[in-house]
Short mmCIF file of C-alpha atoms in Angstrom, two decimals:
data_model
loop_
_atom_site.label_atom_id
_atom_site.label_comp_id
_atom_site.label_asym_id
_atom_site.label_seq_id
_atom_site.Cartn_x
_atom_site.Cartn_y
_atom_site.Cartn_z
CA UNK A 813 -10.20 -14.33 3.73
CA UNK A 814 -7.39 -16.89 2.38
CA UNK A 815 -7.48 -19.89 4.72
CA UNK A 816 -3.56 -20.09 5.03
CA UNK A 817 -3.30 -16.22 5.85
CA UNK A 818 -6.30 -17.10 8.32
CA UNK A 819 -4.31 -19.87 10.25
CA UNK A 820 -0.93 -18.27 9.91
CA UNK A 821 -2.51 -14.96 12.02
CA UNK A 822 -4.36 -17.45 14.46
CA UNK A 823 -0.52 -18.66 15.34
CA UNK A 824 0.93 -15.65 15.53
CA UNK A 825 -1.41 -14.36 17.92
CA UNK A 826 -1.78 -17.63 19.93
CA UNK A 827 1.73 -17.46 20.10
CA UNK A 828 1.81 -13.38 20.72
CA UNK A 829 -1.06 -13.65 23.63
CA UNK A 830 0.55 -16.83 25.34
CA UNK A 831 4.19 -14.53 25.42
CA UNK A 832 1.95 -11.79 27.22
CA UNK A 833 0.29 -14.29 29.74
CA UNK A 834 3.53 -15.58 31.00
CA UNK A 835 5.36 -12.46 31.18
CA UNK A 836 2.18 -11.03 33.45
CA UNK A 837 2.26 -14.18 35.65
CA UNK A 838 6.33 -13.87 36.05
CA UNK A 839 6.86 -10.43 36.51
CA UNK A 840 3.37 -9.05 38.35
CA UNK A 841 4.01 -10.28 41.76
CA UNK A 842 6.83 -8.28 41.46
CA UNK A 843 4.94 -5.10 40.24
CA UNK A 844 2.33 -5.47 42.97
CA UNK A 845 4.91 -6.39 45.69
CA UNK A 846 6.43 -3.70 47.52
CA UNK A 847 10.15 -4.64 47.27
CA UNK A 848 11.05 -2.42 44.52
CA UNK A 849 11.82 0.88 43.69
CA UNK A 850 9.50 3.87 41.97
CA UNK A 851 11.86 4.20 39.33
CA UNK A 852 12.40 0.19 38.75
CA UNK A 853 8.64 -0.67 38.77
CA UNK A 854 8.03 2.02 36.29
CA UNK A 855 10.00 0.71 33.60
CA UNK A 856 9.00 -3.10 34.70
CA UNK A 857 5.75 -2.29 34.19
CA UNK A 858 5.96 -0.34 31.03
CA UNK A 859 7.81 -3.24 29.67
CA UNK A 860 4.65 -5.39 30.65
CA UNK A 861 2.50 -3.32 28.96
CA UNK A 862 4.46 -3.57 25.91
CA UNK A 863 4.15 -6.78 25.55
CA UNK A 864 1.11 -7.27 26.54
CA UNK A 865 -0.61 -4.89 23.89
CA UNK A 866 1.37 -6.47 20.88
CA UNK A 867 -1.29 -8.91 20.86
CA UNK A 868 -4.01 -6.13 20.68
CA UNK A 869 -2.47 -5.27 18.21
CA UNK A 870 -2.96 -7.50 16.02
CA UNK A 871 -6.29 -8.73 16.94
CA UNK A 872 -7.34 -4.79 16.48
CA UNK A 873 -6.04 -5.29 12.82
CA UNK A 874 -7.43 -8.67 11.86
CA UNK A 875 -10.46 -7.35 13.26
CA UNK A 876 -10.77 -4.61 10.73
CA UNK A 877 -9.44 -6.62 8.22
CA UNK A 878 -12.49 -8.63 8.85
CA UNK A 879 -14.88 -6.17 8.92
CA UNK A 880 -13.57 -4.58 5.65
CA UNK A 881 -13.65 -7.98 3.97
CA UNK A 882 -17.57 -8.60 5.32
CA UNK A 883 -18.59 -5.26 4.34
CA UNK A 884 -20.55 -4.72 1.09
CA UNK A 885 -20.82 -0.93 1.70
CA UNK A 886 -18.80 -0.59 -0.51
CA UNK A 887 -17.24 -3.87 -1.21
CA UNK A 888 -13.41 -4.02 -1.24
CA UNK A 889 -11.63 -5.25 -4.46
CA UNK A 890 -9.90 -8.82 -3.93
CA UNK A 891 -6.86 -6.67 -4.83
CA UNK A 892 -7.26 -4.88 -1.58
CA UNK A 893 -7.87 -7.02 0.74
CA UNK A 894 -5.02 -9.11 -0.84
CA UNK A 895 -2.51 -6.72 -0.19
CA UNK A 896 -3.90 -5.69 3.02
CA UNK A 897 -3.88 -9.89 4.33
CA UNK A 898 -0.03 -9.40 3.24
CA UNK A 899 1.07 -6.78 4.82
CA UNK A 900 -0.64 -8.07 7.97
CA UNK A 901 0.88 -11.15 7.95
CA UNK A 902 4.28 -9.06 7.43
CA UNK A 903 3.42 -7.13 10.63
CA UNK A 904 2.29 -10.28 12.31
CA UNK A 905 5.70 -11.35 11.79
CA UNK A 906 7.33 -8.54 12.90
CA UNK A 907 5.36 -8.26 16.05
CA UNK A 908 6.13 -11.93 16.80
CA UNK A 909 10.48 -10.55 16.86
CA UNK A 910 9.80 -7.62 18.28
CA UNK A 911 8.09 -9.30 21.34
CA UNK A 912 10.45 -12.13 21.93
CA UNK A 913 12.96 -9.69 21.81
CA UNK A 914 10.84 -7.02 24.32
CA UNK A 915 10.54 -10.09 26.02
CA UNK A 916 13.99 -11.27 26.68
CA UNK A 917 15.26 -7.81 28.25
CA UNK A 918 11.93 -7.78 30.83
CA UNK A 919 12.71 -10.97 31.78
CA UNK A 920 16.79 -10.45 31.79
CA UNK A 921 16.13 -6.84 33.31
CA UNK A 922 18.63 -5.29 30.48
CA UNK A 923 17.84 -3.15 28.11
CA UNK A 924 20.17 -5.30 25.33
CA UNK A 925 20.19 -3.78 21.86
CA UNK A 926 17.09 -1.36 22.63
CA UNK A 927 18.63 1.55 20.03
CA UNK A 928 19.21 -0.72 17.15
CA UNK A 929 15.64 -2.89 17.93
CA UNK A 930 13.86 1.21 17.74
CA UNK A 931 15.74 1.80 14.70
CA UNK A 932 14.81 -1.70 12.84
CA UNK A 933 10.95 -1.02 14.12
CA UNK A 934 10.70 2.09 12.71
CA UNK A 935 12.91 1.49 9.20
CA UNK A 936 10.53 -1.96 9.12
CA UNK A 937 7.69 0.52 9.44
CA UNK A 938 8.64 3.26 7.13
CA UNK A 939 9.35 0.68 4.38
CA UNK A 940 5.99 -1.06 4.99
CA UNK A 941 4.27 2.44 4.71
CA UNK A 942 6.02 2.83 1.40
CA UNK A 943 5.70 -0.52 -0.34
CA UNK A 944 2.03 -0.74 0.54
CA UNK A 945 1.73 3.30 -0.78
CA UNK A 946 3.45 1.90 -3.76
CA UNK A 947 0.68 -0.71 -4.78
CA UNK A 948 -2.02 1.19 -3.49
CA UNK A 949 -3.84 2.42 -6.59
CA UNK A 950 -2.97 -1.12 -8.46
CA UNK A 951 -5.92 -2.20 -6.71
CA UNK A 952 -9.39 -2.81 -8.32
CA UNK A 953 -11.56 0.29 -6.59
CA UNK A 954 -14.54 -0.89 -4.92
CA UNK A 955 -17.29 -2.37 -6.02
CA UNK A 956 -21.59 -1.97 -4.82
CA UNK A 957 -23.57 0.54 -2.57
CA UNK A 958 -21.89 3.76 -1.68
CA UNK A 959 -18.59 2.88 -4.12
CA UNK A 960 -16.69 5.73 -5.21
CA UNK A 961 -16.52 6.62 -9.03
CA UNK A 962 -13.56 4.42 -10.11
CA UNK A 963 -11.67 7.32 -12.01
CA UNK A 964 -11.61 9.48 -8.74
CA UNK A 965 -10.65 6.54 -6.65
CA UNK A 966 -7.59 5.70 -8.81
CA UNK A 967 -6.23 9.27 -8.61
CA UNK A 968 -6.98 9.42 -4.71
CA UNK A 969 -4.95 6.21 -4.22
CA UNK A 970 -1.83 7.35 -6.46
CA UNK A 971 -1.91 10.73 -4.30
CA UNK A 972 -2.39 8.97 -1.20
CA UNK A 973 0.11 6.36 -2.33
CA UNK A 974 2.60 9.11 -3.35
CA UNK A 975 2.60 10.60 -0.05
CA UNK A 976 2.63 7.27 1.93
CA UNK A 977 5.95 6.12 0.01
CA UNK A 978 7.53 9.76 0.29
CA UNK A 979 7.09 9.31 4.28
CA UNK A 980 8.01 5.84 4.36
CA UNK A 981 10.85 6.37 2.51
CA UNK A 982 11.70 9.50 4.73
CA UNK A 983 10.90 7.75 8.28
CA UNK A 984 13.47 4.90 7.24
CA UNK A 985 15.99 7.58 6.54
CA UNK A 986 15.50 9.02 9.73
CA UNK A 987 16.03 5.89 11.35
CA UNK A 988 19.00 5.58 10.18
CA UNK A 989 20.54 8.95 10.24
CA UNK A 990 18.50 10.57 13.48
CA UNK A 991 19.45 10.52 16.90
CA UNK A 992 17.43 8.23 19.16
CA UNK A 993 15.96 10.52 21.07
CA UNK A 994 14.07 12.53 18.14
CA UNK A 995 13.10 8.88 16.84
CA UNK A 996 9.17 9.29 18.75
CA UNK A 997 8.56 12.86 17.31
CA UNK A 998 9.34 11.86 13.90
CA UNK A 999 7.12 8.90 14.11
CA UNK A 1000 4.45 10.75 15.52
CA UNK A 1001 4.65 13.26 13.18
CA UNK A 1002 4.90 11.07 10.26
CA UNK A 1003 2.30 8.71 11.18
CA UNK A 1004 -0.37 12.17 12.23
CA UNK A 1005 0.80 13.46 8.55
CA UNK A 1006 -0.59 9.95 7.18
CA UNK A 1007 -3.43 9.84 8.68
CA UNK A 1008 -4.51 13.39 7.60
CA UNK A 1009 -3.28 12.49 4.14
CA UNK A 1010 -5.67 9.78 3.64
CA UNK A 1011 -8.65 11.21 5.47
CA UNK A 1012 -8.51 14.12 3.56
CA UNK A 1013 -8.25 12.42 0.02
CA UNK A 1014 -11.23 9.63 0.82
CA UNK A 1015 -13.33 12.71 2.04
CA UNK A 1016 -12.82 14.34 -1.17
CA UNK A 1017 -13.99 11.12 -2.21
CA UNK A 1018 -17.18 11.46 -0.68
CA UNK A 1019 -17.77 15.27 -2.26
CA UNK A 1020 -19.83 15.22 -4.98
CA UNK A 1021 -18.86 16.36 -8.14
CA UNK A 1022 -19.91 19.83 -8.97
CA UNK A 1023 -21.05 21.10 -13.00
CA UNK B 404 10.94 -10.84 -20.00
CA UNK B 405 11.13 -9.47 -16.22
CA UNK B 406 8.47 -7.72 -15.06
CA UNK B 407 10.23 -4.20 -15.08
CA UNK B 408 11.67 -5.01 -18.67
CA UNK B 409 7.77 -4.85 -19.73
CA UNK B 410 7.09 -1.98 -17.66
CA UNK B 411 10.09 -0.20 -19.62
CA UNK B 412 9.63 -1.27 -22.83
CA UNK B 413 5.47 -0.12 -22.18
CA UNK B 414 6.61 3.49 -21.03
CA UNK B 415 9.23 4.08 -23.89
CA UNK B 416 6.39 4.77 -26.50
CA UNK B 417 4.69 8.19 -26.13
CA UNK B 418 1.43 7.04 -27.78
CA UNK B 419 0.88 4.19 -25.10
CA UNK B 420 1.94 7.13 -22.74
CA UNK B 421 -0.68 9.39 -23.81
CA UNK B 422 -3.41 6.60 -23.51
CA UNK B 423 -2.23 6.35 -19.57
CA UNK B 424 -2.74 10.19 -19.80
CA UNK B 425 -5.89 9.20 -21.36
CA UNK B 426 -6.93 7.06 -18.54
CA UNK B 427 -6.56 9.16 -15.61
CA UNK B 428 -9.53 10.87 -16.51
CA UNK B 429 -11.81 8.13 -16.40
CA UNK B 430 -11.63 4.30 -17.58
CA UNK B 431 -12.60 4.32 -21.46
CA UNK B 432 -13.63 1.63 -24.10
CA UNK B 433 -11.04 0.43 -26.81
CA UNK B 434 -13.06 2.66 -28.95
CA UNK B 435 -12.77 5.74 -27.20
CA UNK B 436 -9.13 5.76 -26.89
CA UNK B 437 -8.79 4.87 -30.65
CA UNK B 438 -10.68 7.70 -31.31
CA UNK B 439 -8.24 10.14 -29.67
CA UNK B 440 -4.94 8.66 -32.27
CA UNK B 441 -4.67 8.75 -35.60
CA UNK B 442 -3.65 4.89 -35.98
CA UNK B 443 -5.49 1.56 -37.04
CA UNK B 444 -7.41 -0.44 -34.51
CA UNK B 445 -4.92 -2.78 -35.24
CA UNK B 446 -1.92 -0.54 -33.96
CA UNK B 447 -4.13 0.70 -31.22
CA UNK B 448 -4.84 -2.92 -30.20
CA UNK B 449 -1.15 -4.45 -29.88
CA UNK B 450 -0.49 -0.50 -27.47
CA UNK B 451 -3.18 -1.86 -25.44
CA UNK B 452 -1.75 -5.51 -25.40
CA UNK B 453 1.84 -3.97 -24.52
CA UNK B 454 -0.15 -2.01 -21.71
CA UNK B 455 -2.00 -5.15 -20.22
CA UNK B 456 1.10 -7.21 -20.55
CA UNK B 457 3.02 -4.67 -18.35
CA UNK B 458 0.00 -4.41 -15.78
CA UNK B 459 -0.02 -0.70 -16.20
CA UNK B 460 -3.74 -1.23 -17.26
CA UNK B 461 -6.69 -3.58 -16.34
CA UNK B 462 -8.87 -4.59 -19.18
CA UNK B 463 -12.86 -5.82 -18.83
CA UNK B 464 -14.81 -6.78 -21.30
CA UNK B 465 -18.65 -6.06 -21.49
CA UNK B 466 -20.81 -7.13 -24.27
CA UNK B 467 -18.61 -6.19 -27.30
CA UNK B 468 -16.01 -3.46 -26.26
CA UNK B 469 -13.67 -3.87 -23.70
CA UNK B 470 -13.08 -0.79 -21.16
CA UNK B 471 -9.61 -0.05 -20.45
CA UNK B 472 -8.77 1.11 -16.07
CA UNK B 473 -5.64 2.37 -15.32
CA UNK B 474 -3.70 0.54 -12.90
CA UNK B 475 -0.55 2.39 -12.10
CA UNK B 476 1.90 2.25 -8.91
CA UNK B 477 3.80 4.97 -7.38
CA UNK B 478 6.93 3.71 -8.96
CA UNK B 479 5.42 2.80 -12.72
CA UNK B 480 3.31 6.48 -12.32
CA UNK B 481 7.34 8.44 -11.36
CA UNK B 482 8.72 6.36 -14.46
CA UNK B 483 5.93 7.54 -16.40
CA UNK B 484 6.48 10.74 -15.85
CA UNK B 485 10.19 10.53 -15.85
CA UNK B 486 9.88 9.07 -20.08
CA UNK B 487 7.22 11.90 -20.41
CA UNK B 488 9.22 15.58 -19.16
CA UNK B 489 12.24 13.80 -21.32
CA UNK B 490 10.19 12.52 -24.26
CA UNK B 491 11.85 9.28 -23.98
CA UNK B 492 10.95 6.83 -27.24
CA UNK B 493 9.53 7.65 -30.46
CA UNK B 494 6.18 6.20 -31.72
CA UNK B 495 6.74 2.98 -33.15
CA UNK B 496 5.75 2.71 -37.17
CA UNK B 497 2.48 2.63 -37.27
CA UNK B 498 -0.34 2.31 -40.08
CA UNK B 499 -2.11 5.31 -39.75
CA UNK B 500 -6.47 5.43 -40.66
CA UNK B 501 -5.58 7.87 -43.84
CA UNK B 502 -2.80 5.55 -45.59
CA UNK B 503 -4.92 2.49 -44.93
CA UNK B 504 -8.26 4.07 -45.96
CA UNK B 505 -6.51 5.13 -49.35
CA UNK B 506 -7.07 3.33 -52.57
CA UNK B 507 -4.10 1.49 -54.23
#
């Protein structure tokens, strides 16, 4: 993996994890104390957790990224992992606002700007979805044991890739244009429908060929 | 020339789109896609260059012949079909095998 990409996630989630540590040592005493309402600890401690998994997070995905990169069975392209390192580093970004700003309304006990922080997370996701469906059959297929015929790959990506910008595109839409409150459903949805799409197509990937 | 200008000018030719068409089959050899045009090797070779300028296609070589891949986005594959249900472009003049393989 690219030595700059390497040390630019490192920061991100030293920074990410040391966010996490001192909003558990500031606000726990208060979640394990007993002068606080049901309703008040509930959303205290759901705003912990939020923070607190945003560096899983990322170590989840660097941690695949790894394994993907290490893995000769089959071996990714350096196109793929290329555009996979950027749109980490993207997300790594991302994650780093999004928790600051997480961060700020646990501390300040508001909830300042929630709606249009939901709606820029999930535009910021749909367009990531799409631009990285856009570029995904530009990538070399894979290479070594268990590598799919290069023909089939290419068409698998473009439909996969078709599909990932058409949702993208869609979930940014609905970001705008939706009401808050049907924000989670479509995002569920759309990131369910994703997951099907590609499992399906790298399946048929697997199949093979018959005559 | 920008990046999309290449991309434009390499989808406005229907012969260089039917060699994408060509290519989502399976990747082919220079000499294999020749041998689905009537054109020179010549004519087929600058389509090819126009194609790997654009980064619609990758090119590798082994040994001799060089196998064409196709390397298309979401975007450059809706543009290609876009200039292909409106037969955008018309093939640009080309020395076909029969006129060259005439005698004077």
């Amino acid at each position: 993996m690219n030595r700059r990409i390497e040390i630019a996630l490192a920061v991100a989630l030293a920074e990410l994890t040391a966010v996490a540590m001192a909003m558990l040592a500031l606000r726990w005493p208060q979640i394990a104390g007993d002068g606080m309402d049901p309703v008040t600890r509930r959303r205290l401690l759901l705003g912990v957790t939020g923070i607190v998994l945003c560096p899983v997070w990322l170590a989840v995905g660097w941690l695949m990224m790894r394994w993907r990169a290490g893995s000769s069975r089959p071996r990714v392209s350096a196109d793929q992992l290329r555009y996979a390192q950027v749109g980490l580093v993207v997300a790594a970004a991302f994650l780093v606002l999004l928790q600051a700003w997480h961060a700020h309304n646990v501390l300040a006990g508001q909830a300042v700007g929630r709606e249009t922080m939901l709606r820029l997370s999930t535009i910021f996701a749909g367009l990531l979805v799409a631009v990285q469906g856009n570029f995904l059959a530009k990538a070399a297929p894979p290479t070594g044991e268990r590598a799919p015929d290069p023909a089939a790959w290419t068409r698998a990506m473009l439909r996969i890739g078709w599909v990932n910008a058409a949702i993208g595109l869609a979930l940014a839409a609905c970001a705008v244009g939706l009401p808050i409150r049907m924000l989670f459903p479509v995002f569920l949805g759309s990131f369910l429908l994703l997951m099907a799409n590609s499992l399906l197509q790298r399946r048929g990937l697997r199949r093979p060929s018959i005559g | 020339m920008t990046y999309m200008n290449r991309v434009f000018k390499a989808l406005s030719d229907p012969t260089r789109r039917r060699v994408l068409q060509l290519l989502r089959e399976r990747p082919m050899t220079a000499g294999e896609l020749a041998g689905h045009f009537p054109f020179s090797k010549a004519t087929m070779s600058a389509h090819f260059a126009v194609l790997k300028e654009a980064d619609l296609v990758d090119a590798e070589k082994h040994g001799k012949s060089i196998t064409y891949r196709l390397r298309l986005s979401v975007l450059e594959d809706a543009l290609l079909a876009f200039a292909d249900s409106f037969g955008i472009g018309f093939p640009a003049p080309t020395v076909s095998k029969s006129a060259k393989e005439q005698p004077q």
